[in-house]
PDB file of C-alpha atoms in Angstrom:
ATOM      1  CA  MET A   1      19.176 -21.167  55.999  1.00 46.00           C
ATOM      2  CA  LYS A   2      16.183 -22.458  54.082  1.00 48.00           C
ATOM      3  CA  LYS A   3      14.664 -18.978  53.893  1.00 52.00           C
ATOM      4  CA  GLY A   4      17.928 -17.493  52.560  1.00 54.00           C
ATOM      5  CA  TRP A   5      18.142 -20.204  49.912  1.00 48.00           C
ATOM      6  CA  LYS A   6      14.626 -19.389  48.705  1.00 52.00           C
ATOM      7  CA  GLN A   7      15.410 -15.677  48.524  1.00 53.00           C
ATOM      8  CA  GLY A   8      18.575 -16.374  46.548  1.00 51.00           C
ATOM      9  CA  PHE A   9      16.711 -18.633  44.157  1.00 46.00           C
ATOM     10  CA  ALA A  10      14.002 -15.988  43.692  1.00 52.00           C
ATOM     11  CA  LYS A  11      16.617 -13.334  42.870  1.00 55.00           C
ATOM     12  CA  LEU A  12      18.316 -15.690  40.425  1.00 55.00           C
ATOM     13  CA  THR A  13      15.015 -16.504  38.742  1.00 76.00           C
ATOM     14  CA  LEU A  14      14.127 -12.805  38.529  1.00 67.00           C
ATOM     15  CA  ARG A  15      17.476 -12.075  36.893  1.00 72.00           C
ATOM     16  CA  LYS A  16      16.848 -14.796  34.310  1.00 75.00           C
ATOM     17  CA  VAL A  17      13.386 -13.437  33.581  1.00 70.00           C
ATOM     18  CA  ILE A  18      14.738  -9.913  33.165  1.00 74.00           C
ATOM     19  CA  LYS A  19      17.555 -11.196  30.963  1.00 70.00           C
ATOM     20  CA  LEU A  20      15.183 -13.169  28.774  1.00 69.00           C
ATOM     21  CA  PHE A  21      12.869 -10.161  28.539  1.00 65.00           C
ATOM     22  CA  LEU A  22      15.735  -7.896  27.441  1.00 65.00           C
ATOM     23  CA  ILE A  23      16.865 -10.485  24.876  1.00 66.00           C
ATOM     24  CA  PHE A  24      13.316 -10.669  23.550  1.00 64.00           C
ATOM     25  CA  ILE A  25      13.095  -6.880  23.266  1.00 69.00           C
ATOM     26  CA  ALA A  26      16.483  -6.689  21.537  1.00 58.00           C
ATOM     27  CA  ALA A  27      15.513  -9.431  19.099  1.00 58.00           C
ATOM     28  CA  GLY A  28      12.264  -7.620  18.345  1.00 62.00           C
ATOM     29  CA  ILE A  29      14.092  -4.363  17.626  1.00 65.00           C
ATOM     30  CA  VAL A  30      16.574  -6.144  15.351  1.00 59.00           C
ATOM     31  CA  MET A  31      13.700  -7.837  13.502  1.00 70.00           C
ATOM     32  CA  ILE A  32      11.804  -4.559  13.027  1.00 69.00           C
ATOM     33  CA  PHE A  33      14.816  -2.682  11.725  1.00 69.00           C
ATOM     34  CA  GLY A  34      16.053  -5.658   9.714  1.00 80.00           C
ATOM     35  CA  ILE A  35      12.788  -6.300   7.887  1.00 85.00           C
ATOM     36  CA  ASN A  36      12.154  -2.613   7.281  1.00 90.00           C
ATOM     37  CA  GLY A  37      15.660  -2.163   5.935  1.00 89.00           C
ATOM     38  CA  PHE A  38      15.292  -5.193   3.681  1.00 90.00           C
ATOM     39  CA  VAL A  39      11.981  -3.944   2.238  1.00 94.00           C
ATOM     40  CA  ARG A  40      13.381  -0.480   1.556  1.00 93.00           C
ATOM     41  CA  ILE A  41      16.651  -1.639   0.002  1.00 94.00           C
ATOM     42  CA  SER A  42      15.010  -4.289  -2.180  1.00 93.00           C
ATOM     43  CA  VAL A  43      12.861  -1.741  -4.074  1.00 96.00           C
ATOM     44  CA  GLN A  44      14.793   1.508  -3.676  1.00 94.00           C
ATOM     45  CA  LYS A  45      15.907   1.549  -7.316  1.00 94.00           C
ATOM     46  CA  ARG A  46      12.304   1.152  -8.512  1.00 95.00           C
ATOM     47  CA  ILE A  47      11.367   4.607  -7.177  1.00 96.00           C
ATOM     48  CA  VAL A  48      11.869   7.056 -10.038  1.00 95.00           C
ATOM     49  CA  ALA A  49      11.055  10.594 -11.088  1.00 92.00           C
ATOM     50  CA  MET A  50       8.324  10.956 -13.691  1.00 90.00           C
ATOM     51  CA  ASP A  51      10.795  12.142 -16.318  1.00 87.00           C
ATOM     52  CA  GLN A  52      12.676   8.850 -15.894  1.00 89.00           C
ATOM     53  CA  LEU A  53       9.724   6.861 -17.175  1.00 88.00           C
ATOM     54  CA  LYS A  54      10.105   5.911 -20.827  1.00 78.00           C
ATOM     55  CA  ALA A  55       7.246   6.495 -23.213  1.00 68.00           C
ATOM     56  CA  ASP A  56       8.322   3.561 -25.390  1.00 62.00           C
ATOM     57  CA  GLU A  57       7.997   1.101 -22.490  1.00 76.00           C
ATOM     58  CA  HIS A  58       4.648  -0.626 -22.346  1.00 87.00           C
ATOM     59  CA  ILE A  59       2.993   0.278 -19.054  1.00 94.00           C
ATOM     60  CA  ASP A  60      -0.355  -1.386 -18.460  1.00 96.00           C
ATOM     61  CA  ALA A  61      -1.652   1.342 -16.132  1.00 97.00           C
ATOM     62  CA  VAL A  62      -0.850   3.899 -13.497  1.00 98.00           C
ATOM     63  CA  LEU A  63      -2.145   2.615 -10.168  1.00 98.00           C
ATOM     64  CA  VAL A  64      -3.176   5.314  -7.692  1.00 98.00           C
ATOM     65  CA  LEU A  65      -3.544   3.979  -4.166  1.00 98.00           C
ATOM     66  CA  GLY A  66      -6.478   5.326  -2.189  1.00 94.00           C
ATOM     67  CA  ALA A  67      -6.468   7.456   0.928  1.00 92.00           C
ATOM     68  CA  GLN A  68      -9.072   9.111   3.096  1.00 91.00           C
ATOM     69  CA  VAL A  69     -12.036  10.951   1.649  1.00 93.00           C
ATOM     70  CA  LYS A  70     -13.968  13.366   3.839  1.00 91.00           C
ATOM     71  CA  SER A  71     -17.482  12.797   5.138  1.00 86.00           C
ATOM     72  CA  ASP A  72     -18.882  14.961   2.329  1.00 87.00           C
ATOM     73  CA  GLY A  73     -17.070  12.812  -0.262  1.00 85.00           C
ATOM     74  CA  SER A  74     -14.389  15.375  -1.064  1.00 89.00           C
ATOM     75  CA  LEU A  75     -10.742  14.382  -1.367  1.00 95.00           C
ATOM     76  CA  SER A  76      -8.246  14.670   1.434  1.00 93.00           C
ATOM     77  CA  LYS A  77      -5.154  16.681   0.529  1.00 93.00           C
ATOM     78  CA  MET A  78      -3.059  13.517   0.616  1.00 93.00           C
ATOM     79  CA  LEU A  79      -5.327  11.744  -1.853  1.00 96.00           C
ATOM     80  CA  LYS A  80      -5.523  14.778  -4.143  1.00 96.00           C
ATOM     81  CA  GLU A  81      -1.730  14.850  -4.210  1.00 96.00           C
ATOM     82  CA  ARG A  82      -1.648  11.223  -5.353  1.00 97.00           C
ATOM     83  CA  LEU A  83      -4.270  11.801  -8.010  1.00 98.00           C
ATOM     84  CA  ASP A  84      -2.606  14.900  -9.425  1.00 97.00           C
ATOM     85  CA  THR A  85       0.613  12.927  -9.888  1.00 97.00           C
ATOM     86  CA  GLY A  86      -1.170   9.949 -11.437  1.00 97.00           C
ATOM     87  CA  ILE A  87      -3.112  12.191 -13.827  1.00 97.00           C
ATOM     88  CA  SER A  88       0.130  13.902 -14.854  1.00 96.00           C
ATOM     89  CA  ILE A  89       1.603  10.509 -15.760  1.00 96.00           C
ATOM     90  CA  TYR A  90      -1.492   9.696 -17.820  1.00 96.00           C
ATOM     91  CA  LYS A  91      -1.416  13.058 -19.603  1.00 96.00           C
ATOM     92  CA  ALA A  92       2.284  12.635 -20.379  1.00 94.00           C
ATOM     93  CA  GLY A  93       1.261   9.709 -22.586  1.00 92.00           C
ATOM     94  CA  LEU A  94       3.144   7.107 -20.569  1.00 93.00           C
ATOM     95  CA  THR A  95       0.047   4.917 -20.317  1.00 94.00           C
ATOM     96  CA  ASP A  96      -3.576   5.199 -21.406  1.00 95.00           C
ATOM     97  CA  ARG A  97      -5.108   3.456 -18.393  1.00 97.00           C
ATOM     98  CA  MET A  98      -5.560   4.361 -14.735  1.00 98.00           C
ATOM     99  CA  ILE A  99      -6.563   2.112 -11.835  1.00 98.00           C
ATOM    100  CA  MET A 100      -8.072   3.774  -8.772  1.00 98.00           C
ATOM    101  CA  SER A 101      -7.699   1.330  -5.891  1.00 97.00           C
ATOM    102  CA  GLY A 102      -9.281   2.086  -2.545  1.00 94.00           C
ATOM    103  CA  ASP A 103     -11.916   1.348   0.037  1.00 93.00           C
ATOM    104  CA  HIS A 104     -15.526   1.139  -1.107  1.00 93.00           C
ATOM    105  CA  GLY A 105     -16.646  -1.357   1.478  1.00 86.00           C
ATOM    106  CA  SER A 106     -20.018   0.309   2.070  1.00 86.00           C
ATOM    107  CA  ASP A 107     -22.384   2.808   0.495  1.00 83.00           C
ATOM    108  CA  ASP A 108     -21.396   5.304   3.186  1.00 86.00           C
ATOM    109  CA  TYR A 109     -17.685   5.347   2.372  1.00 91.00           C
ATOM    110  CA  ASP A 110     -16.374   5.451  -1.166  1.00 93.00           C
ATOM    111  CA  GLU A 111     -12.814   6.394  -2.087  1.00 95.00           C
ATOM    112  CA  VAL A 112     -12.781   5.116  -5.649  1.00 96.00           C
ATOM    113  CA  ASN A 113     -15.739   7.008  -7.121  1.00 95.00           C
ATOM    114  CA  ALA A 114     -14.395  10.221  -5.624  1.00 95.00           C
ATOM    115  CA  MET A 115     -11.039   9.436  -7.245  1.00 96.00           C
ATOM    116  CA  LYS A 116     -12.549   8.665 -10.634  1.00 97.00           C
ATOM    117  CA  ASP A 117     -14.816  11.730 -10.570  1.00 96.00           C
ATOM    118  CA  TYR A 118     -11.818  13.960  -9.895  1.00 97.00           C
ATOM    119  CA  ALA A 119      -9.793  12.417 -12.718  1.00 97.00           C
ATOM    120  CA  ILE A 120     -12.689  12.902 -15.145  1.00 97.00           C
ATOM    121  CA  GLU A 121     -12.904  16.554 -14.080  1.00 97.00           C
ATOM    122  CA  GLN A 122      -9.224  16.862 -14.985  1.00 97.00           C
ATOM    123  CA  GLY A 123      -9.846  15.539 -18.478  1.00 97.00           C
ATOM    124  CA  VAL A 124      -9.212  11.785 -18.208  1.00 98.00           C
ATOM    125  CA  PRO A 125     -11.854   9.843 -20.200  1.00 97.00           C
ATOM    126  CA  SER A 126     -14.144   7.712 -18.045  1.00 97.00           C
ATOM    127  CA  GLU A 127     -13.496   4.568 -20.082  1.00 97.00           C
ATOM    128  CA  CYS A 128      -9.764   4.822 -19.314  1.00 97.00           C
ATOM    129  CA  ILE A 129     -10.334   4.722 -15.544  1.00 98.00           C
ATOM    130  CA  PHE A 130     -10.839   1.412 -13.724  1.00 98.00           C
ATOM    131  CA  MET A 131     -12.094   1.376 -10.146  1.00 97.00           C
ATOM    132  CA  ASP A 132     -10.914  -1.280  -7.718  1.00 96.00           C
ATOM    133  CA  HIS A 133     -13.655  -1.107  -5.112  1.00 95.00           C
ATOM    134  CA  ALA A 134     -11.961  -3.635  -2.806  1.00 94.00           C
ATOM    135  CA  GLY A 135      -8.496  -2.171  -2.380  1.00 95.00           C
ATOM    136  CA  PHE A 136      -8.756  -2.409   1.395  1.00 96.00           C
ATOM    137  CA  SER A 137      -5.001  -2.658   1.882  1.00 96.00           C
ATOM    138  CA  THR A 138      -1.819  -2.214  -0.115  1.00 97.00           C
ATOM    139  CA  TYR A 139      -1.423  -5.989  -0.410  1.00 97.00           C
ATOM    140  CA  GLU A 140      -4.997  -6.424  -1.638  1.00 97.00           C
ATOM    141  CA  SER A 141      -4.622  -3.584  -4.147  1.00 97.00           C
ATOM    142  CA  MET A 142      -1.583  -5.272  -5.678  1.00 98.00           C
ATOM    143  CA  TYR A 143      -3.099  -8.751  -5.597  1.00 97.00           C
ATOM    144  CA  ARG A 144      -6.233  -7.529  -7.372  1.00 97.00           C
ATOM    145  CA  ALA A 145      -4.247  -5.453  -9.880  1.00 97.00           C
ATOM    146  CA  LYS A 146      -2.538  -8.676 -10.961  1.00 97.00           C
ATOM    147  CA  GLU A 147      -5.418 -11.156 -10.746  1.00 97.00           C
ATOM    148  CA  ILE A 148      -8.483  -9.050 -11.583  1.00 97.00           C
ATOM    149  CA  PHE A 149      -7.119  -6.367 -13.898  1.00 97.00           C
ATOM    150  CA  GLU A 150      -4.354  -8.562 -15.359  1.00 97.00           C
ATOM    151  CA  ALA A 151      -1.765  -5.818 -14.994  1.00 97.00           C
ATOM    152  CA  ASP A 152       1.815  -6.995 -15.300  1.00 96.00           C
ATOM    153  CA  ARG A 153       3.570  -3.615 -15.560  1.00 96.00           C
ATOM    154  CA  LEU A 154       2.475  -0.685 -13.415  1.00 97.00           C
ATOM    155  CA  VAL A 155       3.498   2.749 -12.321  1.00 97.00           C
ATOM    156  CA  VAL A 156       2.417   3.101  -8.696  1.00 98.00           C
ATOM    157  CA  VAL A 157       1.645   6.490  -7.157  1.00 98.00           C
ATOM    158  CA  THR A 158       1.659   7.206  -3.427  1.00 97.00           C
ATOM    159  CA  GLN A 159       3.728   9.092  -0.846  1.00 96.00           C
ATOM    160  CA  LYS A 160       7.313   7.939  -0.337  1.00 94.00           C
ATOM    161  CA  TYR A 161       6.827   6.516   3.176  1.00 94.00           C
ATOM    162  CA  HIS A 162       4.221   4.151   1.703  1.00 96.00           C
ATOM    163  CA  MET A 163       5.909   3.472  -1.629  1.00 97.00           C
ATOM    164  CA  TYR A 164       8.470   0.947  -0.354  1.00 97.00           C
ATOM    165  CA  ARG A 165       5.765  -1.442   0.840  1.00 97.00           C
ATOM    166  CA  ALA A 166       3.655  -0.934  -2.274  1.00 97.00           C
ATOM    167  CA  LEU A 167       6.541  -1.817  -4.580  1.00 98.00           C
ATOM    168  CA  TYR A 168       7.633  -4.711  -2.375  1.00 97.00           C
ATOM    169  CA  ASP A 169       4.128  -6.203  -2.503  1.00 98.00           C
ATOM    170  CA  ALA A 170       3.961  -5.696  -6.258  1.00 97.00           C
ATOM    171  CA  LYS A 171       7.317  -7.402  -6.820  1.00 97.00           C
ATOM    172  CA  ALA A 172       6.401 -10.342  -4.570  1.00 97.00           C
ATOM    173  CA  LEU A 173       3.140 -10.830  -6.469  1.00 97.00           C
ATOM    174  CA  GLY A 174       4.819 -10.885  -9.878  1.00 96.00           C
ATOM    175  CA  ILE A 175       4.180  -7.310 -11.024  1.00 97.00           C
ATOM    176  CA  GLU A 176       6.933  -5.285 -12.650  1.00 96.00           C
ATOM    177  CA  ALA A 177       6.320  -1.930 -10.995  1.00 96.00           C
ATOM    178  CA  GLN A 178       7.969   1.440 -10.765  1.00 96.00           C
ATOM    179  CA  GLY A 179       6.953   4.064  -8.251  1.00 97.00           C
ATOM    180  CA  VAL A 180       6.534   7.813  -8.599  1.00 97.00           C
ATOM    181  CA  THR A 181       6.192   9.557  -5.265  1.00 96.00           C
ATOM    182  CA  CYS A 182       4.043  12.626  -4.719  1.00 93.00           C
ATOM    183  CA  ASP A 183       5.449  14.358  -1.648  1.00 87.00           C
ATOM    184  CA  THR A 184       4.857  18.096  -1.841  1.00 84.00           C
ATOM    185  CA  ARG A 185       4.207  18.689   1.856  1.00 81.00           C
ATOM    186  CA  VAL A 186       4.419  17.104   5.308  1.00 81.00           C
ATOM    187  CA  TYR A 187       1.043  16.175   6.736  1.00 80.00           C
ATOM    188  CA  ARG A 188      -0.089  16.264  10.346  1.00 82.00           C
ATOM    189  CA  GLY A 189       0.531  12.918  12.027  1.00 80.00           C
ATOM    190  CA  ASP A 190       3.554  12.183   9.847  1.00 85.00           C
ATOM    191  CA  LYS A 191       5.579  10.553  12.658  1.00 87.00           C
ATOM    192  CA  TYR A 192       2.702   8.303  13.707  1.00 88.00           C
ATOM    193  CA  ARG A 193       2.036   7.367  10.076  1.00 88.00           C
ATOM    194  CA  LYS A 194       5.654   6.324   9.539  1.00 89.00           C
ATOM    195  CA  LEU A 195       5.671   4.320  12.767  1.00 89.00           C
ATOM    196  CA  ARG A 196       2.535   2.486  11.713  1.00 91.00           C
ATOM    197  CA  GLU A 197       4.055   1.892   8.286  1.00 93.00           C
ATOM    198  CA  ALA A 198       7.075   0.182   9.870  1.00 91.00           C
ATOM    199  CA  ALA A 199       4.711  -2.348  11.456  1.00 90.00           C
ATOM    200  CA  ALA A 200       2.745  -2.708   8.210  1.00 93.00           C
ATOM    201  CA  ARG A 201       5.896  -3.649   6.299  1.00 94.00           C
ATOM    202  CA  ILE A 202       6.468  -6.558   8.671  1.00 92.00           C
ATOM    203  CA  LYS A 203       2.863  -7.657   8.195  1.00 94.00           C
ATOM    204  CA  ASP A 204       3.123  -7.507   4.420  1.00 95.00           C
ATOM    205  CA  VAL A 205       6.352  -9.498   4.325  1.00 94.00           C
ATOM    206  CA  GLY A 206       4.362 -12.252   6.016  1.00 93.00           C
ATOM    207  CA  TYR A 207       1.479 -11.803   3.597  1.00 95.00           C
ATOM    208  CA  THR A 208       3.707 -12.032   0.541  1.00 95.00           C
ATOM    209  CA  ILE A 209       5.140 -15.291   1.851  1.00 95.00           C
ATOM    210  CA  ALA A 210       1.758 -16.872   2.650  1.00 95.00           C
ATOM    211  CA  LYS A 211      -0.104 -15.114  -0.201  1.00 96.00           C
ATOM    212  CA  PRO A 212      -3.631 -15.262   1.249  1.00 96.00           C
ATOM    213  CA  ARG A 213      -6.547 -14.391  -1.029  1.00 95.00           C
ATOM    214  CA  PRO A 214      -7.832 -10.831  -0.667  1.00 95.00           C
ATOM    215  CA  THR A 215     -11.213 -10.137   0.907  1.00 94.00           C
ATOM    216  CA  TYR A 216     -12.860 -10.163  -2.533  1.00 92.00           C
ATOM    217  CA  LEU A 217     -11.796 -11.376  -5.950  1.00 90.00           C
ATOM    218  CA  GLY A 218     -14.492 -11.776  -8.595  1.00 89.00           C
ATOM    219  CA  ASP A 219     -14.530 -11.750 -12.387  1.00 92.00           C
ATOM    220  CA  VAL A 220     -11.484 -10.789 -14.407  1.00 95.00           C
ATOM    221  CA  ILE A 221     -11.663  -7.242 -15.798  1.00 96.00           C
ATOM    222  CA  PRO A 222      -8.682  -6.765 -18.157  1.00 97.00           C
ATOM    223  CA  VAL A 223      -7.220  -3.284 -17.924  1.00 97.00           C
ATOM    224  CA  THR A 224      -7.009  -3.325 -21.720  1.00 95.00           C
ATOM    225  CA  GLY A 225     -10.808  -3.064 -21.879  1.00 96.00           C
ATOM    226  CA  ASN A 226     -13.306  -0.374 -20.926  1.00 96.00           C
ATOM    227  CA  GLY A 227     -13.082   1.028 -17.416  1.00 96.00           C
ATOM    228  CA  ASP A 228     -16.763   1.862 -17.314  1.00 95.00           C
ATOM    229  CA  VAL A 229     -17.535  -1.785 -16.560  1.00 95.00           C
ATOM    230  CA  THR A 230     -16.295  -1.035 -13.022  1.00 95.00           C
ATOM    231  CA  ASN A 231     -18.842   1.767 -12.522  1.00 92.00           C
ATOM    232  CA  ASP A 232     -21.632   1.600  -9.959  1.00 77.00           C
ATOM    233  CA  LYS A 233     -20.301  -1.237  -7.889  1.00 68.00           C
ATOM    234  CA  THR A 234     -19.392  -1.758  -4.251  1.00 62.00           C
ATOM    235  CA  ALA A 235     -16.828  -4.153  -2.880  1.00 59.00           C
ATOM    236  CA  ALA A 236     -19.517  -6.587  -1.746  1.00 52.00           C
ATOM    237  CA  SER A 237     -20.837  -6.926  -5.308  1.00 59.00           C
ATOM    238  CA  LEU A 238     -17.532  -8.259  -6.609  1.00 60.00           C
ATOM    239  CA  ASP A 239     -17.746 -11.857  -5.349  1.00 57.00           C
TER     240      ASP A 239
END
């Protein structure tokens, strides 16, 4: 009798554990989809085509978010796509400043100089291009755009899967931003990238609530000035 009671209790306990586990999984799924849906819906109307941007609106800068550069320093196709779109916005006369925000955390890896060099090759004056050497994440890029470069109105350029989070971060940090996407092709690893982005949106919702300082801040460099003051730096030299 005692043995049977123990077995029954064990089965009951196991059922409770399984039930709690399933509830936890269901709650997690609801949270993931709920937060992702909220982020997307909250900024959907801020994603526009380039011809919807108005030349008479004051735009402080076009902000191009960094992506991988190859070991030889050349641009990945994804990054080139972003830059081509950002340069087109500049050449359309919608703003006379560009911010290149990416990872330049060491001498061996440098997204922002590669970005600036390419823009100069395409005819953008060096003094109109500001490099954010410490744009290690989307959140940090937006935080620094506001606090370091004193940008209040931006046009953000990146691929659409990434744009929702970029605009959400900008809005939460007090930046009036519109986004122009640059999707001309589907890249290898697209499904994995979108899955990772879903997790990143949850992370950034937390960041925009807590508002932690980015890895580096440093002196204010108004985007109204000369972009060449951001030349020849690394992220570590900013603080």
